[in-house]
Amino acid sequence: VQLQASGGGSVQPGGSLRLSCAASGSIFSIRTAGWYRQAPGRQRELVATITSAGSTNYADSAKGRFTISRDNAMNTVYLEMNSLKVEDTAVYYCTSGVLLRSGDYNPIYWGQGTQVTVSS
């Protein structure tokens, strides 16, 4: 399974970006997908997940601003990011994995990162 992330870039605070993650197969229709991010000097953070049934979950830092969605026909997962803040600056990674009974997400496959920079 290969995951290809794209859509990163540089924006000003308050701006928007949409990240895409294309899979080599129809994995997103059977597995949960998730977006992580990692900023320099900070721990990796799970930003959002979406199950194969379409249930979504967000980190508190993303609630109300980010939207994760999935297009099974295109084997693609998206992360729409609005009202971006400087602290959203990070490398964003798309993943595919499993949602455990505990509610925790266990990523199995990782895509390469895409840089998001928010600055004025």
PDB file of C-alpha atoms in Angstrom:
ATOM      1  CA  VAL A   1       0.000   0.000   0.000  1.00  0.00           C
ATOM      2  CA  GLN A   2       1.314   3.404  -0.939  1.00  0.00           C
ATOM      3  CA  LEU A   3      -0.072   6.688   0.310  1.00  0.00           C
ATOM      4  CA  GLN A   4       0.747   9.909  -1.499  1.00  0.00           C
ATOM      5  CA  ALA A   5       0.056  13.142   0.337  1.00  0.00           C
ATOM      6  CA  SER A   6      -0.147  16.495  -1.383  1.00  0.00           C
ATOM      7  CA  GLY A   7      -1.583  19.960  -0.967  1.00  0.00           C
ATOM      8  CA  GLY A   8       0.764  21.480   1.554  1.00  0.00           C
ATOM      9  CA  GLY A   9       2.129  24.961   1.165  1.00  0.00           C
ATOM     10  CA  SER A  10       2.534  28.350   2.756  1.00  0.00           C
ATOM     11  CA  VAL A  11      -0.406  30.476   3.827  1.00  0.00           C
ATOM     12  CA  GLN A  12      -1.050  33.452   6.039  1.00  0.00           C
ATOM     13  CA  PRO A  13      -2.847  33.102   9.349  1.00  0.00           C
ATOM     14  CA  GLY A  14      -6.554  32.758   8.754  1.00  0.00           C
ATOM     15  CA  GLY A  15      -6.013  31.084   5.415  1.00  0.00           C
ATOM     16  CA  SER A  16      -7.047  27.655   4.198  1.00  0.00           C
ATOM     17  CA  LEU A  17      -5.461  24.595   2.676  1.00  0.00           C
ATOM     18  CA  ARG A  18      -6.755  21.235   1.579  1.00  0.00           C
ATOM     19  CA  LEU A  19      -4.491  18.242   1.905  1.00  0.00           C
ATOM     20  CA  SER A  20      -5.092  15.134  -0.166  1.00  0.00           C
ATOM     21  CA  CYS A  21      -3.912  11.597   0.370  1.00  0.00           C
ATOM     22  CA  ALA A  22      -4.213   9.194  -2.535  1.00  0.00           C
ATOM     23  CA  ALA A  23      -3.901   5.472  -1.903  1.00  0.00           C
ATOM     24  CA  SER A  24      -2.579   2.904  -4.344  1.00  0.00           C
ATOM     25  CA  GLY A  25      -5.594   0.689  -3.663  1.00  0.00           C
ATOM     26  CA  SER A  26      -9.052   0.865  -2.189  1.00  0.00           C
ATOM     27  CA  ILE A  27      -7.720   0.732   1.339  1.00  0.00           C
ATOM     28  CA  PHE A  28      -9.688   3.690   2.618  1.00  0.00           C
ATOM     29  CA  SER A  29     -12.963   1.892   1.985  1.00  0.00           C
ATOM     30  CA  ILE A  30     -11.986  -0.826   4.461  1.00  0.00           C
ATOM     31  CA  ARG A  31      -9.643   0.866   6.896  1.00  0.00           C
ATOM     32  CA  THR A  32      -9.632   3.945   9.050  1.00  0.00           C
ATOM     33  CA  ALA A  33      -7.568   6.847   7.766  1.00  0.00           C
ATOM     34  CA  GLY A  34      -5.845   9.433   9.862  1.00  0.00           C
ATOM     35  CA  TRP A  35      -3.798  12.588   9.534  1.00  0.00           C
ATOM     36  CA  TYR A  36      -0.864  13.225  11.851  1.00  0.00           C
ATOM     37  CA  ARG A  37       1.321  16.261  12.098  1.00  0.00           C
ATOM     38  CA  GLN A  38       4.705  16.956  13.591  1.00  0.00           C
ATOM     39  CA  ALA A  39       6.255  20.325  14.188  1.00  0.00           C
ATOM     40  CA  PRO A  40       9.956  20.806  14.958  1.00  0.00           C
ATOM     41  CA  GLY A  41      10.658  20.116  18.601  1.00  0.00           C
ATOM     42  CA  ARG A  42       7.140  18.887  19.271  1.00  0.00           C
ATOM     43  CA  GLN A  43       5.562  15.473  19.643  1.00  0.00           C
ATOM     44  CA  ARG A  44       3.702  13.968  16.753  1.00  0.00           C
ATOM     45  CA  GLU A  45       0.002  14.692  17.032  1.00  0.00           C
ATOM     46  CA  LEU A  46      -2.962  12.799  15.656  1.00  0.00           C
ATOM     47  CA  VAL A  47      -5.089  15.492  14.054  1.00  0.00           C
ATOM     48  CA  ALA A  48      -8.111  13.647  12.680  1.00  0.00           C
ATOM     49  CA  THR A  49      -9.402  10.209  11.790  1.00  0.00           C
ATOM     50  CA  ILE A  50     -12.201   8.880   9.625  1.00  0.00           C
ATOM     51  CA  THR A  51     -13.454   5.315   9.696  1.00  0.00           C
ATOM     52  CA  SER A  52     -14.570   3.294   6.705  1.00  0.00           C
ATOM     53  CA  ALA A  53     -18.124   4.032   7.855  1.00  0.00           C
ATOM     54  CA  GLY A  54     -17.440   7.752   7.813  1.00  0.00           C
ATOM     55  CA  SER A  55     -17.222   8.424  11.531  1.00  0.00           C
ATOM     56  CA  THR A  56     -14.789  11.200  12.294  1.00  0.00           C
ATOM     57  CA  ASN A  57     -12.768  12.278  15.289  1.00  0.00           C
ATOM     58  CA  TYR A  58     -10.604  15.345  15.808  1.00  0.00           C
ATOM     59  CA  ALA A  59      -7.935  16.574  18.133  1.00  0.00           C
ATOM     60  CA  ASP A  60      -9.110  19.492  20.236  1.00  0.00           C
ATOM     61  CA  SER A  61      -6.699  21.714  18.319  1.00  0.00           C
ATOM     62  CA  ALA A  62      -8.479  20.843  15.066  1.00  0.00           C
ATOM     63  CA  LYS A  63     -12.124  20.855  16.115  1.00  0.00           C
ATOM     64  CA  GLY A  64     -14.200  23.440  14.352  1.00  0.00           C
ATOM     65  CA  ARG A  65     -11.446  24.312  11.875  1.00  0.00           C
ATOM     66  CA  PHE A  66     -10.422  21.073  10.170  1.00  0.00           C
ATOM     67  CA  THR A  67     -12.594  18.600   8.301  1.00  0.00           C
ATOM     68  CA  ILE A  68     -11.511  15.120   7.285  1.00  0.00           C
ATOM     69  CA  SER A  69     -13.367  13.435   4.469  1.00  0.00           C
ATOM     70  CA  ARG A  70     -13.021  10.488   2.185  1.00  0.00           C
ATOM     71  CA  ASP A  71     -13.778   9.693  -1.455  1.00  0.00           C
ATOM     72  CA  ASN A  72     -13.802   5.932  -1.807  1.00  0.00           C
ATOM     73  CA  ALA A  73     -14.209   6.047  -5.569  1.00  0.00           C
ATOM     74  CA  MET A  74     -11.022   8.092  -5.810  1.00  0.00           C
ATOM     75  CA  ASN A  75      -9.238   6.165  -3.025  1.00  0.00           C
ATOM     76  CA  THR A  76      -8.468   9.531  -1.496  1.00  0.00           C
ATOM     77  CA  VAL A  77      -8.748  11.109   1.915  1.00  0.00           C
ATOM     78  CA  TYR A  78      -8.791  14.864   2.417  1.00  0.00           C
ATOM     79  CA  LEU A  79      -8.050  17.235   5.241  1.00  0.00           C
ATOM     80  CA  GLU A  80      -9.668  20.610   4.792  1.00  0.00           C
ATOM     81  CA  MET A  81      -7.984  23.151   7.060  1.00  0.00           C
ATOM     82  CA  ASN A  82      -9.532  26.550   7.663  1.00  0.00           C
ATOM     83  CA  SER A  83      -8.701  29.466   9.940  1.00  0.00           C
ATOM     84  CA  LEU A  84      -5.120  28.314  10.000  1.00  0.00           C
ATOM     85  CA  LYS A  85      -2.893  29.461  12.825  1.00  0.00           C
ATOM     86  CA  VAL A  86       0.859  29.798  13.107  1.00  0.00           C
ATOM     87  CA  GLU A  87       0.824  26.853  15.477  1.00  0.00           C
ATOM     88  CA  ASP A  88      -0.620  24.652  12.725  1.00  0.00           C
ATOM     89  CA  THR A  89       2.761  24.789  11.016  1.00  0.00           C
ATOM     90  CA  ALA A  90       4.034  21.226  10.738  1.00  0.00           C
ATOM     91  CA  VAL A  91       4.689  18.341   8.424  1.00  0.00           C
ATOM     92  CA  TYR A  92       1.403  16.537   7.888  1.00  0.00           C
ATOM     93  CA  TYR A  93       1.301  12.784   7.306  1.00  0.00           C
ATOM     94  CA  CYS A  94      -1.579  10.681   6.067  1.00  0.00           C
ATOM     95  CA  THR A  95      -1.979   7.171   7.381  1.00  0.00           C
ATOM     96  CA  SER A  96      -4.194   4.143   7.116  1.00  0.00           C
ATOM     97  CA  GLY A  97      -4.729   1.843  10.029  1.00  0.00           C
ATOM     98  CA  VAL A  98      -7.174   0.371  12.498  1.00  0.00           C
ATOM     99  CA  LEU A  99      -9.357   1.806  15.195  1.00  0.00           C
ATOM    100  CA  LEU A 100      -8.953  -0.295  18.314  1.00  0.00           C
ATOM    101  CA  ARG A 101     -11.786  -1.220  20.648  1.00  0.00           C
ATOM    102  CA  SER A 102     -10.306   1.223  23.126  1.00  0.00           C
ATOM    103  CA  GLY A 103     -10.952   3.988  20.630  1.00  0.00           C
ATOM    104  CA  ASP A 104      -7.283   4.499  19.973  1.00  0.00           C
ATOM    105  CA  TYR A 105      -6.083   4.652  16.401  1.00  0.00           C
ATOM    106  CA  ASN A 106      -3.220   2.410  15.313  1.00  0.00           C
ATOM    107  CA  PRO A 107      -1.628   3.561  12.033  1.00  0.00           C
ATOM    108  CA  ILE A 108      -0.185   0.841   9.821  1.00  0.00           C
ATOM    109  CA  TYR A 109       0.667   2.559   6.571  1.00  0.00           C
ATOM    110  CA  TRP A 110       2.257   5.995   6.291  1.00  0.00           C
ATOM    111  CA  GLY A 111       2.539   8.377   3.424  1.00  0.00           C
ATOM    112  CA  GLN A 112       5.328  10.858   2.983  1.00  0.00           C
ATOM    113  CA  GLY A 113       4.793  14.153   4.714  1.00  0.00           C
ATOM    114  CA  THR A 114       3.635  17.391   3.219  1.00  0.00           C
ATOM    115  CA  GLN A 115       4.780  20.671   4.737  1.00  0.00           C
ATOM    116  CA  VAL A 116       2.243  23.217   5.918  1.00  0.00           C
ATOM    117  CA  THR A 117       3.629  26.606   6.890  1.00  0.00           C
ATOM    118  CA  VAL A 118       1.444  29.319   8.369  1.00  0.00           C
ATOM    119  CA  SER A 119       3.130  32.664   8.735  1.00  0.00           C
ATOM    120  CA  SER A 120       2.557  36.316   8.103  1.00  0.00           C
TER     121      SER A 120
END
